[in-house]
PDB file of C-alpha atoms in Angstrom:
ATOM      1  CA  ASN E   8      81.283 210.503 185.102  1.00 46.00           C
ATOM      2  CA  ARG E   9      78.463 208.568 186.690  1.00 50.00           C
ATOM      3  CA  ILE E  10      76.027 210.660 188.689  1.00 51.00           C
ATOM      4  CA  GLU E  11      75.907 209.361 192.281  1.00 56.00           C
ATOM      5  CA  ASN E  12      72.309 210.397 192.977  1.00 57.00           C
ATOM      6  CA  PRO E  13      70.559 210.635 189.624  1.00 76.00           C
ATOM      7  CA  ILE E  14      67.131 212.211 189.487  1.00 86.00           C
ATOM      8  CA  PRO E  15      64.634 209.351 189.023  1.00 91.00           C
ATOM      9  CA  VAL E  16      62.674 209.358 185.785  1.00 93.00           C
ATOM     10  CA  ILE E  17      59.021 208.287 185.768  1.00 95.00           C
ATOM     11  CA  ARG E  18      57.396 207.647 182.432  1.00 93.00           C
ATOM     12  CA  THR E  19      53.687 207.495 181.673  1.00 93.00           C
ATOM     13  CA  ARG E  20      52.411 205.350 178.843  1.00 92.00           C
ATOM     14  CA  GLY E  21      48.901 205.375 177.425  1.00 88.00           C
ATOM     15  CA  THR E  22      49.233 203.513 174.140  1.00 86.00           C
ATOM     16  CA  THR E  23      49.565 199.928 172.957  1.00 82.00           C
ATOM     17  CA  ARG E  24      51.466 200.944 169.843  1.00 82.00           C
ATOM     18  CA  PRO E  25      54.692 198.948 169.441  1.00 80.00           C
ATOM     19  CA  LEU E  26      57.644 200.408 171.271  1.00 83.00           C
ATOM     20  CA  LEU E  27      60.355 201.805 169.012  1.00 82.00           C
ATOM     21  CA  GLN E  28      63.239 199.349 169.115  1.00 84.00           C
ATOM     22  CA  HIS E  29      65.971 201.922 168.513  1.00 85.00           C
ATOM     23  CA  TRP E  30      68.895 201.219 170.874  1.00 85.00           C
ATOM     24  CA  LEU E  31      68.617 204.601 172.564  1.00 86.00           C
ATOM     25  CA  ASN E  32      64.896 204.183 173.181  1.00 85.00           C
ATOM     26  CA  ARG E  33      65.453 200.705 174.646  1.00 87.00           C
ATOM     27  CA  LYS E  34      68.232 201.987 176.905  1.00 86.00           C
ATOM     28  CA  MET E  35      66.006 204.829 178.054  1.00 86.00           C
ATOM     29  CA  HIS E  36      63.320 202.342 179.055  1.00 88.00           C
ATOM     30  CA  ILE E  37      65.574 199.678 180.536  1.00 87.00           C
ATOM     31  CA  ASP E  38      68.292 201.675 182.294  1.00 87.00           C
ATOM     32  CA  TRP E  39      67.154 205.259 182.672  1.00 88.00           C
ATOM     33  CA  THR E  40      63.532 204.893 183.812  1.00 92.00           C
ATOM     34  CA  ALA E  41      62.834 204.232 187.482  1.00 93.00           C
ATOM     35  CA  ASN E  42      59.080 203.630 187.274  1.00 95.00           C
ATOM     36  CA  TYR E  43      56.194 203.547 184.822  1.00 95.00           C
ATOM     37  CA  ILE E  44      52.577 204.597 185.136  1.00 96.00           C
ATOM     38  CA  THR E  45      50.352 202.881 182.574  1.00 95.00           C
ATOM     39  CA  ALA E  46      46.764 203.712 181.630  1.00 92.00           C
ATOM     40  CA  GLY E  47      45.679 200.065 181.650  1.00 93.00           C
ATOM     41  CA  GLU E  48      46.922 196.550 182.288  1.00 94.00           C
ATOM     42  CA  ILE E  49      46.951 195.936 178.547  1.00 93.00           C
ATOM     43  CA  VAL E  50      49.492 198.762 178.207  1.00 93.00           C
ATOM     44  CA  ALA E  51      51.632 197.256 180.963  1.00 93.00           C
ATOM     45  CA  GLU E  52      51.515 193.824 179.313  1.00 93.00           C
ATOM     46  CA  ARG E  53      52.599 195.193 175.933  1.00 91.00           C
ATOM     47  CA  LEU E  54      55.427 197.129 177.557  1.00 92.00           C
ATOM     48  CA  LEU E  55      56.683 194.050 179.404  1.00 93.00           C
ATOM     49  CA  ASP E  56      56.596 192.118 176.134  1.00 91.00           C
ATOM     50  CA  ALA E  57      58.670 194.807 174.419  1.00 90.00           C
ATOM     51  CA  VAL E  58      61.462 195.426 176.927  1.00 90.00           C
ATOM     52  CA  PRO E  59      63.029 193.356 179.740  1.00 92.00           C
ATOM     53  CA  ILE E  60      61.989 195.396 182.767  1.00 92.00           C
ATOM     54  CA  SER E  61      60.726 194.342 186.181  1.00 92.00           C
ATOM     55  CA  PRO E  62      56.930 194.250 186.622  1.00 94.00           C
ATOM     56  CA  GLU E  63      57.515 195.902 189.999  1.00 94.00           C
ATOM     57  CA  LYS E  64      58.400 199.092 188.150  1.00 94.00           C
ATOM     58  CA  LEU E  65      54.931 199.285 186.587  1.00 96.00           C
ATOM     59  CA  LYS E  66      51.759 200.661 188.112  1.00 96.00           C
ATOM     60  CA  THR E  67      48.409 200.871 186.331  1.00 96.00           C
ATOM     61  CA  ILE E  68      46.372 203.942 187.240  1.00 95.00           C
ATOM     62  CA  TYR E  69      43.053 204.357 185.445  1.00 94.00           C
ATOM     63  CA  TYR E  70      41.586 207.564 184.061  1.00 92.00           C
ATOM     64  CA  PRO E  71      39.541 209.204 186.843  1.00 95.00           C
ATOM     65  CA  VAL E  72      36.178 210.890 186.675  1.00 97.00           C
ATOM     66  CA  GLU E  73      34.417 213.525 188.764  1.00 96.00           C
ATOM     67  CA  CYS E  74      30.999 212.357 189.918  1.00 97.00           C
ATOM     68  CA  PRO E  75      28.296 215.034 189.736  1.00 97.00           C
ATOM     69  CA  ASP E  76      25.402 215.163 192.158  1.00 96.00           C
ATOM     70  CA  LEU E  77      22.482 213.118 190.856  1.00 96.00           C
ATOM     71  CA  PRO E  78      20.018 213.445 189.364  1.00 93.00           C
ATOM     72  CA  LEU E  79      21.460 215.841 186.821  1.00 94.00           C
ATOM     73  CA  LYS E  80      19.111 218.598 185.750  1.00 93.00           C
ATOM     74  CA  PRO E  81      18.877 218.806 181.955  1.00 94.00           C
ATOM     75  CA  PRO E  82      18.419 222.210 180.327  1.00 93.00           C
ATOM     76  CA  GLY E  83      15.096 221.064 178.903  1.00 94.00           C
ATOM     77  CA  ASP E  84      12.860 218.094 178.149  1.00 97.00           C
ATOM     78  CA  TYR E  85      14.956 215.788 175.979  1.00 98.00           C
ATOM     79  CA  ARG E  86      11.989 213.685 174.924  1.00 98.00           C
ATOM     80  CA  THR E  87      10.324 216.774 173.534  1.00 98.00           C
ATOM     81  CA  GLU E  88      13.502 218.188 171.981  1.00 97.00           C
ATOM     82  CA  PHE E  89      14.440 214.950 170.212  1.00 98.00           C
ATOM     83  CA  GLU E  90      10.883 213.706 169.597  1.00 97.00           C
ATOM     84  CA  ILE E  91      11.324 210.555 171.665  1.00 98.00           C
ATOM     85  CA  PRO E  92       8.161 208.666 172.708  1.00 96.00           C
ATOM     86  CA  GLN E  93       7.576 208.722 176.462  1.00 95.00           C
ATOM     87  CA  LYS E  94       8.080 204.986 176.945  1.00 94.00           C
ATOM     88  CA  ALA E  95      10.880 204.521 174.420  1.00 98.00           C
ATOM     89  CA  LYS E  96      14.235 203.184 175.574  1.00 98.00           C
ATOM     90  CA  VAL E  97      17.277 205.299 174.744  1.00 99.00           C
ATOM     91  CA  LEU E  98      20.822 204.290 173.795  1.00 99.00           C
ATOM     92  CA  ALA E  99      23.731 206.717 173.509  1.00 99.00           C
ATOM     93  CA  VAL E 100      27.155 206.546 171.874  1.00 98.00           C
ATOM     94  CA  VAL E 101      29.444 209.556 172.284  1.00 97.00           C
ATOM     95  CA  GLY E 102      32.502 210.606 170.293  1.00 92.00           C
ATOM     96  CA  ARG E 103      33.931 211.333 166.879  1.00 92.00           C
ATOM     97  CA  ILE E 104      32.412 209.633 163.835  1.00 96.00           C
ATOM     98  CA  ARG E 105      35.229 207.331 162.765  1.00 94.00           C
ATOM     99  CA  PRO E 106      35.429 203.716 161.517  1.00 95.00           C
ATOM    100  CA  VAL E 107      37.391 202.715 164.637  1.00 94.00           C
ATOM    101  CA  LYS E 108      34.512 203.938 166.827  1.00 95.00           C
ATOM    102  CA  GLY E 109      32.173 201.320 165.369  1.00 97.00           C
ATOM    103  CA  GLN E 110      29.055 203.474 164.995  1.00 98.00           C
ATOM    104  CA  ARG E 111      28.117 201.680 161.775  1.00 98.00           C
ATOM    105  CA  ILE E 112      28.205 198.328 163.572  1.00 98.00           C
ATOM    106  CA  LEU E 113      25.980 199.842 166.246  1.00 99.00           C
ATOM    107  CA  LEU E 114      23.485 200.877 163.559  1.00 99.00           C
ATOM    108  CA  GLN E 115      23.276 197.245 162.447  1.00 98.00           C
ATOM    109  CA  SER E 116      22.625 196.245 166.044  1.00 99.00           C
ATOM    110  CA  LEU E 117      19.954 198.933 166.364  1.00 99.00           C
ATOM    111  CA  SER E 118      18.147 197.590 163.298  1.00 98.00           C
ATOM    112  CA  GLN E 119      18.137 194.123 164.885  1.00 98.00           C
ATOM    113  CA  LEU E 120      16.830 195.401 168.218  1.00 99.00           C
ATOM    114  CA  LEU E 121      13.874 197.212 166.650  1.00 98.00           C
ATOM    115  CA  THR E 122      12.000 193.941 166.190  1.00 97.00           C
ATOM    116  CA  GLU E 123      11.681 193.720 169.990  1.00 98.00           C
ATOM    117  CA  PHE E 124      11.922 197.406 170.904  1.00 98.00           C
ATOM    118  CA  PRO E 125      10.145 199.245 168.065  1.00 98.00           C
ATOM    119  CA  ASP E 126      10.404 202.680 169.733  1.00 98.00           C
ATOM    120  CA  LEU E 127      14.126 202.408 170.542  1.00 99.00           C
ATOM    121  CA  VAL E 128      16.126 205.598 169.920  1.00 99.00           C
ATOM    122  CA  LEU E 129      19.890 206.028 169.531  1.00 99.00           C
ATOM    123  CA  LEU E 130      21.489 209.350 170.449  1.00 99.00           C
ATOM    124  CA  ILE E 131      24.830 210.097 168.753  1.00 98.00           C
ATOM    125  CA  PRO E 132      26.409 213.236 170.224  1.00 97.00           C
ATOM    126  CA  TYR E 133      29.520 213.782 168.116  1.00 96.00           C
ATOM    127  CA  ARG E 134      32.337 216.234 167.429  1.00 90.00           C
ATOM    128  CA  ASP E 135      35.179 216.863 164.974  1.00 88.00           C
ATOM    129  CA  THR E 136      33.282 215.405 162.019  1.00 90.00           C
ATOM    130  CA  ALA E 137      32.051 217.610 159.173  1.00 91.00           C
ATOM    131  CA  SER E 138      28.961 216.668 157.187  1.00 90.00           C
ATOM    132  CA  ASN E 139      30.984 216.191 153.995  1.00 93.00           C
ATOM    133  CA  GLU E 140      33.515 213.779 155.497  1.00 94.00           C
ATOM    134  CA  PRO E 141      33.351 210.189 154.170  1.00 95.00           C
ATOM    135  CA  GLU E 142      32.691 208.763 157.642  1.00 95.00           C
ATOM    136  CA  MET E 143      29.639 210.963 158.154  1.00 96.00           C
ATOM    137  CA  GLN E 144      28.313 210.290 154.666  1.00 97.00           C
ATOM    138  CA  ALA E 145      28.694 206.543 155.224  1.00 97.00           C
ATOM    139  CA  LEU E 146      26.795 206.849 158.505  1.00 98.00           C
ATOM    140  CA  HIS E 147      23.935 208.695 156.803  1.00 97.00           C
ATOM    141  CA  ASN E 148      23.867 206.072 154.054  1.00 98.00           C
ATOM    142  CA  ASP E 149      23.533 203.299 156.636  1.00 98.00           C
ATOM    143  CA  ILE E 150      20.768 205.157 158.441  1.00 98.00           C
ATOM    144  CA  ARG E 151      18.838 205.291 155.173  1.00 98.00           C
ATOM    145  CA  ARG E 152      19.726 201.714 154.195  1.00 98.00           C
ATOM    146  CA  PHE E 153      18.469 200.286 157.489  1.00 98.00           C
ATOM    147  CA  LYS E 154      15.495 202.705 157.532  1.00 98.00           C
ATOM    148  CA  LEU E 155      16.568 204.172 160.874  1.00 98.00           C
ATOM    149  CA  GLU E 156      15.672 207.812 160.229  1.00 98.00           C
ATOM    150  CA  ALA E 157      13.037 207.757 162.986  1.00 98.00           C
ATOM    151  CA  HIS E 158      15.376 206.093 165.474  1.00 98.00           C
ATOM    152  CA  VAL E 159      18.700 207.964 165.254  1.00 99.00           C
ATOM    153  CA  ARG E 160      19.437 211.470 166.528  1.00 98.00           C
ATOM    154  CA  LEU E 161      22.742 212.979 165.399  1.00 98.00           C
ATOM    155  CA  ILE E 162      23.654 215.700 167.888  1.00 97.00           C
ATOM    156  CA  THR E 163      26.392 218.264 167.265  1.00 94.00           C
ATOM    157  CA  VAL E 164      28.625 219.793 169.948  1.00 88.00           C
ATOM    158  CA  ARG E 165      26.741 221.171 172.957  1.00 93.00           C
ATOM    159  CA  GLU E 166      27.372 221.853 176.645  1.00 94.00           C
ATOM    160  CA  ASP E 167      25.025 219.268 178.168  1.00 97.00           C
ATOM    161  CA  ILE E 168      26.680 216.042 176.981  1.00 97.00           C
ATOM    162  CA  ARG E 169      26.915 214.652 180.524  1.00 97.00           C
ATOM    163  CA  GLN E 170      23.183 215.231 181.010  1.00 98.00           C
ATOM    164  CA  LEU E 171      22.476 213.408 177.755  1.00 98.00           C
ATOM    165  CA  MET E 172      24.615 210.507 178.950  1.00 98.00           C
ATOM    166  CA  GLY E 173      22.599 210.378 182.151  1.00 98.00           C
ATOM    167  CA  PHE E 174      19.334 210.541 180.215  1.00 98.00           C
ATOM    168  CA  ALA E 175      20.203 207.410 178.221  1.00 99.00           C
ATOM    169  CA  ASP E 176      19.155 204.013 179.537  1.00 99.00           C
ATOM    170  CA  VAL E 177      22.363 202.407 178.251  1.00 99.00           C
ATOM    171  CA  GLY E 178      25.663 203.817 177.054  1.00 99.00           C
ATOM    172  CA  VAL E 179      27.452 202.044 174.218  1.00 99.00           C
ATOM    173  CA  VAL E 180      31.172 201.923 173.444  1.00 98.00           C
ATOM    174  CA  SER E 181      31.296 200.208 170.058  1.00 97.00           C
ATOM    175  CA  SER E 182      34.958 200.925 169.311  1.00 96.00           C
ATOM    176  CA  VAL E 183      36.807 198.210 167.419  1.00 95.00           C
ATOM    177  CA  GLU E 184      40.309 199.646 167.888  1.00 89.00           C
ATOM    178  CA  SER E 185      42.279 201.658 170.453  1.00 78.00           C
ATOM    179  CA  GLU E 186      40.336 202.653 173.633  1.00 73.00           C
ATOM    180  CA  VAL E 187      43.423 202.338 175.787  1.00 76.00           C
ATOM    181  CA  ILE E 188      42.117 205.245 177.853  1.00 78.00           C
ATOM    182  CA  CYS E 189      38.329 204.996 177.595  1.00 84.00           C
ATOM    183  CA  ARG E 190      37.098 208.233 179.134  1.00 92.00           C
ATOM    184  CA  VAL E 191      33.584 207.896 177.792  1.00 96.00           C
ATOM    185  CA  ALA E 192      32.884 204.622 179.626  1.00 97.00           C
ATOM    186  CA  VAL E 193      33.734 206.038 183.045  1.00 97.00           C
ATOM    187  CA  GLU E 194      31.846 209.237 182.223  1.00 98.00           C
ATOM    188  CA  PHE E 195      28.746 207.106 181.604  1.00 98.00           C
ATOM    189  CA  PHE E 196      29.454 205.418 184.945  1.00 99.00           C
ATOM    190  CA  SER E 197      29.583 208.793 186.702  1.00 98.00           C
ATOM    191  CA  VAL E 198      25.946 209.493 185.807  1.00 99.00           C
ATOM    192  CA  ALA E 199      24.786 205.965 186.729  1.00 99.00           C
ATOM    193  CA  THR E 200      24.364 204.789 183.146  1.00 99.00           C
ATOM    194  CA  PRO E 201      25.451 201.184 182.510  1.00 99.00           C
ATOM    195  CA  VAL E 202      27.665 200.478 179.509  1.00 99.00           C
ATOM    196  CA  VAL E 203      27.706 197.781 176.847  1.00 99.00           C
ATOM    197  CA  ALA E 204      31.013 197.608 175.025  1.00 98.00           C
ATOM    198  CA  PHE E 205      33.154 195.598 172.673  1.00 97.00           C
ATOM    199  CA  PRO E 206      36.205 193.838 174.202  1.00 96.00           C
ATOM    200  CA  THR E 207      38.570 196.479 172.837  1.00 94.00           C
ATOM    201  CA  GLY E 208      41.672 197.933 174.480  1.00 91.00           C
ATOM    202  CA  CYS E 209      41.248 198.409 178.221  1.00 93.00           C
ATOM    203  CA  LEU E 210      37.454 197.957 178.126  1.00 96.00           C
ATOM    204  CA  PRO E 211      37.636 194.373 179.474  1.00 96.00           C
ATOM    205  CA  GLU E 212      39.350 195.908 182.516  1.00 95.00           C
ATOM    206  CA  ILE E 213      36.817 198.719 182.943  1.00 96.00           C
ATOM    207  CA  ILE E 214      33.592 196.822 182.245  1.00 97.00           C
ATOM    208  CA  ARG E 215      32.781 194.343 185.007  1.00 97.00           C
ATOM    209  CA  HIS E 216      30.414 192.006 183.196  1.00 97.00           C
ATOM    210  CA  GLY E 217      27.079 191.903 184.999  1.00 97.00           C
ATOM    211  CA  GLU E 218      28.169 194.513 187.564  1.00 98.00           C
ATOM    212  CA  ASN E 219      28.381 197.863 185.754  1.00 98.00           C
ATOM    213  CA  GLY E 220      27.386 196.765 182.260  1.00 98.00           C
ATOM    214  CA  TYR E 221      28.062 194.011 179.760  1.00 99.00           C
ATOM    215  CA  LEU E 222      30.988 193.141 177.539  1.00 98.00           C
ATOM    216  CA  ALA E 223      30.163 191.715 174.105  1.00 98.00           C
ATOM    217  CA  GLU E 224      32.020 188.505 173.290  1.00 97.00           C
ATOM    218  CA  THR E 225      33.037 189.589 169.794  1.00 97.00           C
ATOM    219  CA  GLN E 226      33.166 192.779 167.755  1.00 97.00           C
ATOM    220  CA  THR E 227      29.996 191.984 165.825  1.00 98.00           C
ATOM    221  CA  ALA E 228      26.532 193.499 165.629  1.00 98.00           C
ATOM    222  CA  GLU E 229      25.024 190.191 166.733  1.00 98.00           C
ATOM    223  CA  SER E 230      27.128 190.035 169.881  1.00 98.00           C
ATOM    224  CA  LEU E 231      26.368 193.667 170.702  1.00 99.00           C
ATOM    225  CA  THR E 232      22.653 193.066 170.154  1.00 99.00           C
ATOM    226  CA  GLU E 233      22.685 190.108 172.522  1.00 98.00           C
ATOM    227  CA  GLU E 234      24.104 192.128 175.410  1.00 99.00           C
ATOM    228  CA  LEU E 235      21.964 195.208 174.784  1.00 99.00           C
ATOM    229  CA  ARG E 236      18.841 193.069 174.646  1.00 98.00           C
ATOM    230  CA  LYS E 237      19.473 191.757 178.174  1.00 98.00           C
ATOM    231  CA  ILE E 238      19.432 195.250 179.647  1.00 98.00           C
ATOM    232  CA  LEU E 239      16.678 196.764 177.518  1.00 98.00           C
ATOM    233  CA  ALA E 240      14.328 193.894 178.345  1.00 98.00           C
ATOM    234  CA  ASN E 241      14.885 194.125 182.099  1.00 98.00           C
ATOM    235  CA  PRO E 242      14.395 197.539 183.779  1.00 98.00           C
ATOM    236  CA  GLU E 243      15.389 196.160 187.184  1.00 98.00           C
ATOM    237  CA  LEU E 244      18.664 194.853 185.751  1.00 99.00           C
ATOM    238  CA  CYS E 245      19.277 198.208 184.071  1.00 98.00           C
ATOM    239  CA  GLU E 246      18.771 199.974 187.404  1.00 98.00           C
ATOM    240  CA  ARG E 247      21.087 197.576 189.240  1.00 99.00           C
ATOM    241  CA  LEU E 248      23.828 197.910 186.633  1.00 99.00           C
ATOM    242  CA  GLY E 249      23.474 201.688 186.748  1.00 99.00           C
ATOM    243  CA  GLN E 250      23.968 201.658 190.506  1.00 99.00           C
ATOM    244  CA  GLY E 251      27.032 199.452 190.063  1.00 99.00           C
ATOM    245  CA  ALA E 252      28.390 201.832 187.438  1.00 99.00           C
ATOM    246  CA  ARG E 253      28.020 204.803 189.770  1.00 99.00           C
ATOM    247  CA  ARG E 254      29.702 202.915 192.630  1.00 98.00           C
ATOM    248  CA  ASP E 255      32.652 202.119 190.383  1.00 98.00           C
ATOM    249  CA  ALA E 256      32.918 205.761 189.344  1.00 98.00           C
ATOM    250  CA  GLU E 257      32.976 206.785 193.002  1.00 98.00           C
ATOM    251  CA  THR E 258      35.525 204.147 194.036  1.00 96.00           C
ATOM    252  CA  ARG E 259      37.607 202.574 191.260  1.00 96.00           C
ATOM    253  CA  PHE E 260      37.803 205.771 189.196  1.00 97.00           C
ATOM    254  CA  ASN E 261      37.882 208.348 191.974  1.00 97.00           C
ATOM    255  CA  PRO E 262      40.344 211.213 191.270  1.00 97.00           C
ATOM    256  CA  GLN E 263      41.673 210.883 194.815  1.00 97.00           C
ATOM    257  CA  ILE E 264      42.764 207.328 194.001  1.00 95.00           C
ATOM    258  CA  MET E 265      44.681 208.586 190.989  1.00 95.00           C
ATOM    259  CA  LEU E 266      46.428 211.194 193.132  1.00 97.00           C
ATOM    260  CA  THR E 267      47.233 208.770 195.954  1.00 97.00           C
ATOM    261  CA  GLU E 268      48.543 206.044 193.663  1.00 97.00           C
ATOM    262  CA  THR E 269      50.588 208.533 191.637  1.00 97.00           C
ATOM    263  CA  LEU E 270      52.227 209.891 194.786  1.00 97.00           C
ATOM    264  CA  LYS E 271      53.077 206.333 195.828  1.00 96.00           C
ATOM    265  CA  VAL E 272      54.894 205.820 192.532  1.00 97.00           C
ATOM    266  CA  PHE E 273      56.876 209.020 193.089  1.00 95.00           C
ATOM    267  CA  GLU E 274      57.761 207.925 196.627  1.00 94.00           C
ATOM    268  CA  GLN E 275      58.865 204.524 195.348  1.00 93.00           C
ATOM    269  CA  ALA E 276      61.093 206.139 192.738  1.00 92.00           C
ATOM    270  CA  LEU E 277      62.631 208.562 195.237  1.00 91.00           C
ATOM    271  CA  ASN E 278      63.294 205.853 197.816  1.00 88.00           C
ATOM    272  CA  HIS E 279      64.765 203.344 195.388  1.00 76.00           C
TER     273      HIS E 279
END
């Protein structure tokens, strides 16, 4: 028998992987789901392409971030700890060492930037990657090949990652795949660090070009270098972008927004 007042089902989706086309899965999405919460517009678009559902059922709610009081107090002097010259600019890329994260492309970009910024340093705080894994060995090989030993700092797991992100002049998201939920970009924003990123996943939605960072046109070292150069060469621009990044963290990615918008979806489902 048909249930007169069925309990509404709300599904969350945070991947752009193809939807399974099994008949039961399609029926679940088309007939048995009242509303959807997606992690990005790109997720919503892929879902609409996969199943015939009304766009009114979908709501994009971005990953939120807590904004700490600034300036953050580091546990020590990072320039002393990592042997960084006082006037050197600092880049940072945070995450696992994996091909999809694009760190090797970033190393190529770093080697290109050194002609203009000879003291430039790249911080790579990382996790979940052992020294004997192929990805880490390939990274070390590239560091040697490009003669970047004096410019790269590989940093294992520690408690002050957010302080390191705030210490950097520019955050980089060099991922070439995935990044449907890009936590690291908004975490850079929360400490007023602008971001340069590849146009991967939801990053074109998160990065407002010229407002909180820059979006490279293509997933190449040359394109990344071009955007990084603009910020590194202009301290006033870097400061302005950092302020824009912090504003976005406080407004667009505020946890209260996530809560409010999520409750609205629940109300919509209950009142349907």
